[in-house]
XYZ file of C-alpha atoms in Angstrom:
436
model
C 8.244 -20.638 28.625
C 10.132 -21.411 25.349
C 13.079 -18.928 24.702
C 15.435 -18.964 21.770
C 17.730 -16.651 19.935
C 18.506 -15.553 16.390
C 20.730 -12.951 14.906
C 17.943 -11.271 12.745
C 14.127 -11.512 13.337
C 11.702 -10.452 10.512
C 8.007 -9.499 11.626
C 5.637 -10.060 8.844
C 5.242 -12.613 6.013
C 4.014 -10.531 3.328
C 5.958 -9.595 0.185
C 7.934 -7.195 2.291
C 8.931 -9.981 4.882
C 9.761 -12.560 2.334
C 11.858 -10.021 0.424
C 13.662 -9.274 3.292
C 14.412 -13.109 4.078
C 15.760 -13.599 0.454
C 18.287 -10.694 1.019
C 19.299 -12.000 4.179
C 19.656 -15.504 2.766
C 21.853 -13.930 0.005
C 24.125 -12.662 2.600
C 24.326 -15.653 4.906
C 22.611 -14.028 7.748
C 21.013 -16.438 10.042
C 17.244 -15.169 10.514
C 13.575 -16.137 11.359
C 10.446 -14.710 9.951
C 7.208 -14.467 11.866
C 3.871 -14.351 10.324
C 0.738 -13.636 12.658
C -1.377 -15.612 10.379
C -0.640 -16.711 6.866
C 1.720 -15.663 4.170
C 0.045 -12.665 2.207
C -2.531 -12.575 4.843
C -4.139 -9.110 4.078
C -4.210 -10.009 0.421
C -6.204 -13.045 1.356
C -8.619 -11.534 4.085
C -8.908 -7.817 3.229
C -9.689 -7.487 0.005
C -12.720 -7.645 -2.004
C -13.768 -10.247 -4.526
C -13.707 -8.023 -7.560
C -10.494 -6.201 -6.880
C -8.146 -6.045 -9.758
C -4.571 -4.838 -9.254
C -3.535 -1.420 -10.145
C -0.128 -2.396 -11.586
C 0.097 -3.877 -15.127
C 1.207 -7.446 -15.494
C 4.687 -6.430 -16.873
C 5.667 -4.143 -13.867
C 4.724 -6.998 -11.526
C 8.124 -8.452 -10.154
C 10.075 -9.467 -6.961
C 13.877 -9.738 -6.694
C 15.032 -12.507 -9.189
C 11.486 -13.627 -9.528
C 9.327 -12.579 -12.442
C 5.397 -12.702 -12.622
C 3.944 -15.097 -14.849
C 1.519 -13.762 -17.561
C 0.292 -14.080 -20.949
C -0.766 -10.306 -21.212
C 1.840 -8.009 -20.064
C -0.791 -4.885 -20.531
C -3.413 -6.544 -18.405
C -4.220 -6.380 -14.643
C -4.520 -9.618 -12.443
C -7.066 -10.427 -9.795
C -6.096 -10.911 -6.118
C -6.031 -14.711 -6.438
C -3.219 -14.395 -9.082
C -1.445 -11.884 -6.737
C -1.660 -14.303 -3.892
C -0.377 -17.080 -5.913
C 2.537 -15.090 -7.257
C 3.458 -14.521 -3.398
C 3.029 -17.889 -2.769
C 5.263 -18.918 -5.476
C 7.670 -16.538 -4.374
C 7.830 -17.835 -0.943
C 8.491 -21.296 -2.171
C 11.265 -19.706 -4.348
C 12.657 -18.206 -1.150
C 12.078 -20.990 0.880
C 12.339 -18.607 4.145
C 12.715 -19.837 7.806
C 9.241 -18.825 8.488
C 6.513 -19.553 11.301
C 3.039 -18.728 10.430
C 0.278 -18.158 13.215
C 2.642 -16.326 15.625
C 2.012 -12.789 16.465
C 4.495 -10.767 18.243
C 2.526 -9.124 21.201
C 5.291 -6.845 22.517
C 8.956 -5.783 21.190
C 11.254 -4.289 23.665
C 14.965 -3.969 24.159
C 17.451 -5.910 26.145
C 20.827 -6.400 26.980
C 21.547 -8.306 23.836
C 19.183 -6.302 21.365
C 15.895 -7.131 21.379
C 13.321 -9.258 22.593
C 9.806 -10.226 20.829
C 7.216 -11.861 23.145
C 4.856 -14.317 21.177
C 2.292 -16.524 22.544
C 4.179 -19.360 23.591
C 7.522 -17.593 24.503
C 9.903 -15.230 23.697
C 12.701 -14.587 21.096
C 15.813 -12.760 21.479
C 17.477 -11.111 18.235
C 20.484 -9.152 17.783
C 18.599 -7.464 15.020
C 14.763 -6.703 13.998
C 13.087 -6.016 10.955
C 9.466 -4.724 11.221
C 7.747 -5.770 7.836
C 4.286 -5.347 8.555
C 3.343 -3.350 5.598
C 1.620 0.055 5.119
C -2.252 -1.120 5.522
C -2.463 -2.057 9.144
C -5.500 -0.385 10.845
C -8.560 0.288 8.835
C -9.487 4.161 9.350
C -13.387 4.553 10.002
C -14.392 7.906 11.453
C -17.458 7.715 13.930
C -19.536 10.192 12.434
C -22.035 7.783 11.864
C -21.817 5.845 14.835
C -25.205 6.623 16.017
C -27.304 5.521 12.967
C -29.301 2.565 13.925
C -30.174 -0.075 10.955
C -27.533 1.403 8.829
C -25.045 -1.050 7.688
C -21.515 -0.090 7.509
C -18.502 -1.762 6.587
C -14.819 -0.532 5.845
C -13.358 -1.156 2.695
C -10.984 -3.899 3.824
C -14.474 -6.070 4.904
C -16.500 -5.280 1.951
C -16.565 -8.223 -0.429
C -19.242 -7.688 -3.005
C -22.470 -6.136 -3.641
C -24.613 -8.922 -2.663
C -23.179 -8.330 0.752
C -25.253 -5.294 1.248
C -28.888 -4.851 2.067
C -31.301 -3.672 -0.626
C -31.186 -0.042 -1.426
C -28.622 2.702 -2.254
C -25.100 2.897 -1.033
C -22.800 5.697 0.490
C -19.224 5.152 -0.454
C -17.107 7.761 1.576
C -13.583 8.270 0.215
C -12.976 8.338 -3.683
C -9.296 7.057 -3.294
C -8.395 4.065 -5.700
C -10.379 1.710 -3.666
C -13.419 3.964 -3.347
C -13.417 4.714 -6.830
C -13.382 0.750 -7.538
C -15.848 -0.257 -5.514
C -18.149 2.666 -6.843
C -17.626 1.267 -10.400
C -18.364 -2.065 -9.161
C -21.536 -1.134 -7.410
C -22.862 0.837 -10.428
C -22.396 -2.169 -12.938
C -24.384 -4.022 -10.254
C -27.156 -1.596 -10.494
C -27.064 -0.233 -7.108
C -27.506 3.683 -6.991
C -24.383 5.234 -5.460
C -23.676 8.256 -3.433
C -19.985 8.871 -3.646
C -18.310 11.308 -0.998
C -15.278 12.771 -2.918
C -12.272 14.443 -0.865
C -9.144 15.675 -1.915
C -7.365 13.354 -4.309
C -4.771 13.091 -6.994
C -6.009 11.627 -10.031
C -3.892 10.440 -12.933
C -4.597 8.709 -16.307
C -4.483 5.016 -16.480
C -2.775 5.258 -19.953
C -1.434 8.276 -21.969
C 0.153 8.664 -25.481
C 0.235 4.905 -25.605
C 1.535 3.905 -22.433
C 0.409 2.951 -18.999
C 0.974 5.359 -16.110
C 3.478 3.039 -14.492
C 5.491 3.055 -17.717
C 5.676 6.748 -17.861
C 6.536 6.741 -14.093
C 9.505 4.499 -14.910
C 10.729 5.967 -17.830
C 10.859 9.294 -16.499
C 12.471 8.111 -13.475
C 9.883 9.551 -11.352
C 9.147 6.167 -9.028
C 12.854 6.688 -8.180
C 12.158 10.053 -6.531
C 13.731 9.931 -3.047
C 11.825 10.551 0.179
C 13.830 13.858 0.582
C 12.007 15.322 -2.578
C 8.644 14.435 -1.596
C 6.259 17.091 -2.061
C 3.790 18.168 0.831
C 0.869 15.639 -0.335
C 0.622 12.218 1.194
C -2.463 11.195 -1.175
C -2.223 8.245 -3.450
C -2.969 8.460 -7.092
C -6.663 7.444 -8.083
C -6.308 4.741 -10.569
C -8.071 1.255 -11.188
C -7.153 -1.953 -13.083
C -10.555 -3.170 -13.612
C -12.133 -3.990 -16.648
C -8.750 -3.790 -18.631
C -7.709 -0.717 -16.599
C -9.380 2.799 -17.367
C -8.937 6.179 -16.243
C -10.958 7.081 -13.171
C -13.388 10.478 -14.249
C -15.740 11.429 -11.410
C -17.964 13.071 -14.266
C -18.092 10.033 -16.016
C -19.429 8.255 -12.816
C -22.098 11.011 -12.541
C -23.359 10.325 -15.870
C -23.628 6.799 -15.136
C -25.825 7.486 -12.331
C -23.685 8.450 -9.324
C -24.316 11.225 -7.024
C -21.038 13.158 -6.189
C -20.898 14.687 -2.617
C -18.453 16.587 -0.828
C -17.096 15.416 2.555
C -19.662 14.215 5.014
C -19.002 16.441 8.164
C -21.748 15.199 10.522
C -24.810 13.304 11.121
C -28.300 13.671 13.325
C -31.550 12.157 13.166
C -30.633 10.398 9.722
C -29.506 13.701 7.917
C -25.839 14.190 7.104
C -24.405 17.386 6.601
C -21.993 17.732 3.460
C -18.905 20.238 3.302
C -19.079 22.647 0.375
C -15.941 21.329 -1.035
C -16.883 19.004 -3.970
C -16.144 21.624 -6.773
C -12.881 22.614 -5.362
C -11.811 18.937 -4.778
C -12.876 17.708 -8.281
C -10.895 20.886 -9.556
C -7.739 20.023 -7.749
C -7.970 16.525 -8.910
C -8.265 17.868 -12.587
C -5.207 20.241 -11.957
C -3.048 17.282 -10.950
C -4.141 15.272 -13.845
C -3.580 17.971 -16.135
C -0.106 18.703 -14.519
C 1.112 15.296 -15.277
C -0.180 15.072 -18.816
C 2.169 18.383 -19.306
C 4.894 16.697 -17.486
C 4.877 13.729 -20.048
C 4.670 16.049 -23.066
C 7.529 18.062 -22.287
C 9.418 14.899 -21.670
C 8.334 13.255 -25.158
C 9.428 16.413 -26.676
C 12.742 16.759 -24.871
C 13.696 13.296 -25.641
C 12.287 13.219 -29.150
C 10.346 10.118 -28.418
C 7.907 8.710 -31.129
C 4.636 8.609 -29.129
C 1.090 9.212 -30.630
C -0.789 12.421 -29.571
C -3.745 11.496 -27.286
C -6.188 14.402 -27.427
C -8.936 12.459 -26.227
C -7.215 12.382 -22.777
C -7.933 16.232 -22.457
C -11.389 15.932 -23.127
C -13.809 16.563 -20.090
C -17.523 15.939 -19.639
C -19.815 18.662 -18.899
C -20.081 19.414 -15.177
C -23.141 17.373 -14.004
C -25.687 18.846 -11.597
C -24.349 17.178 -8.660
C -21.361 19.276 -9.004
C -22.856 22.790 -10.221
C -25.313 22.698 -7.424
C -23.872 20.076 -4.788
C -26.033 19.102 -1.977
C -25.493 20.613 1.469
C -27.359 17.774 3.386
C -28.611 14.327 2.402
C -31.320 12.353 4.138
C -30.497 8.735 4.518
C -34.257 7.627 4.521
C -35.236 9.729 1.660
C -32.661 8.513 -0.497
C -33.201 5.110 0.736
C -29.524 4.700 1.697
C -29.205 1.480 3.679
C -25.155 0.835 3.509
C -22.301 2.683 3.925
C -18.897 1.687 2.708
C -16.121 3.493 4.303
C -12.915 3.824 1.758
C -11.272 6.044 3.946
C -7.786 4.361 4.249
C -5.619 2.809 6.720
C -3.146 3.757 9.447
C -0.329 2.280 11.199
C -0.592 0.145 14.349
C 2.958 -0.257 15.975
C 1.817 0.046 19.576
C 3.150 -3.351 20.454
C 6.919 -1.789 19.912
C 7.659 -0.976 23.158
C 10.644 1.038 22.194
C 10.678 4.977 21.768
C 10.927 5.089 18.362
C 7.376 6.063 17.159
C 6.734 9.929 16.600
C 3.260 11.477 18.084
C 1.208 10.160 15.199
C 2.511 6.517 15.800
C 4.666 6.341 12.833
C 8.207 5.094 13.004
C 11.215 7.391 13.182
C 13.755 6.087 10.479
C 15.877 7.271 7.838
C 15.695 4.952 4.573
C 14.294 2.231 6.887
C 17.267 2.554 9.245
C 15.862 3.597 12.688
C 17.737 5.805 15.530
C 17.788 2.528 17.549
C 20.645 0.443 16.429
C 19.639 -3.062 14.999
C 15.977 -1.801 14.566
C 14.727 -1.635 10.870
C 11.206 -1.102 9.010
C 10.680 -2.277 5.527
C 7.637 -2.109 2.991
C 6.258 1.319 4.267
C 5.079 3.975 1.632
C 8.135 6.195 0.607
C 10.491 4.439 2.860
C 13.305 5.707 0.897
C 11.579 6.380 -2.688
C 8.266 6.759 -4.369
C 8.386 2.786 -5.294
C 9.181 1.574 -2.083
C 6.004 -0.205 -1.316
C 5.701 -1.363 -4.816
C 6.281 -5.002 -5.500
C 9.000 -4.166 -7.662
C 10.792 -1.651 -5.168
C 10.618 -3.588 -2.111
C 13.681 -5.342 -3.065
C 15.858 -2.361 -3.441
C 15.405 -1.313 0.076
C 15.697 -5.111 1.496
C 19.135 -5.100 0.017
C 20.197 -1.824 1.700
C 18.911 -3.269 5.041
C 20.441 -6.454 4.620
C 23.847 -4.725 3.945
C 23.499 -2.667 6.983
C 22.746 -5.687 9.234
C 25.691 -7.204 7.588
C 27.925 -4.472 8.333
C 26.734 -4.400 11.879
C 27.685 -8.182 12.323
C 31.223 -7.614 11.358
C 31.740 -4.407 12.912
C 31.028 -6.213 16.259
C 33.876 -8.510 15.409
C 36.343 -6.875 13.171
C 36.847 -4.048 10.742
C 34.506 -1.388 9.918
C 30.842 -1.298 8.431
C 32.336 0.230 5.141
C 34.748 -2.817 5.018
C 31.817 -5.094 5.437
C 29.601 -3.869 2.861
C 32.486 -3.925 0.517
C 32.968 -7.550 1.310
C 29.367 -8.150 0.876
C 29.432 -6.588 -2.663
C 32.141 -8.864 -3.475
C 29.954 -12.012 -2.365
C 31.706 -12.800 0.911
C 29.251 -14.557 3.469
C 29.299 -13.109 6.951
C 26.969 -15.836 8.622
C 25.734 -19.456 7.744
C 22.676 -21.148 8.448
C 19.266 -19.787 8.714
C 17.697 -21.891 11.674
C 17.184 -20.254 15.045
C 19.208 -21.464 17.861
C 17.620 -22.804 21.202
C 19.177 -20.975 24.027
């Protein structure tokens, strides 16, 4: 069995792992990046063909590396984002090994020991940068429905993948909404199960949503000030980017449903929560418009009025008289797409650092176990921590912490180390692991 050691091991070769490598190289810290398959693997294998990135081109960037585009207000397809991450990897030139999965991470006398297929790697520090979208969540409520094609959004590719017939999309977040739109444009009859959601405008008063978040400093909101909601905004970058409006979906032929709660003999039971969920989404939307209006007034900004943003279509019959059951056979529903999100899958970490829900205990990416870090998670330190444009800030903080640990182990204090690092003093040299 091969064994080797390295100062810092980074697990994950997506944008978070690559950015971490960049920050470690800037500080001269020897490290190794392990990627279980390919760079940006989830972008390659867990996205559907027609997915458009939800961030406008002008906002897409990684540390010291701009996204090339000809339309700043446009939205890019998945292939373009993959190409951008590949180009960033070439720019960073990380010490990376692809096709190596860490099957277990545990502590040892010198720090940590990562087990891989052909050996073990010892490291003084470990950064887990495997991203927030690890395990597709798919309830088993329809498990006993023979002949029904079911697929999670992570494995959905395009409408041609589905058998003939109507489609039930369960989950009305960003993925569920964009997939519904794609299916409708392909001529499919869609039933959309709408749960609680946070609906926001794509653009308002002449600017994109993310322009307003940055201008108002909302994307810098620290995790300590995060509200109770854990829902991501329902937005879309498809077809030039547009606001998701569930009443518009209904006008285009979509049948809106409440949550699917049970199924028996091909009949689904639907919760009586559709009207409340739509109302809550509308309230969230209206609140955001009001916040922007107040900001414009307080700053005296010259932004055009946008009265159409507050215009609402009439409530469709499926909202005023919602269905409480639905018969799959009668409605000719042959397919179900589960757009029900993702969970973390960190049970390979054999260290008592996970809470009862399997999420890591940490403060801004620094765990309670010295030398163990997390990067790329939603709200790691602030709202934009998981954005392409935000992961670099967190990586820099973690790299400084790692540098401080290195020097504190030899001489001086962590505070002195950070000061030296800000002055540009390298602490360690080289990026190749050493064989034991």
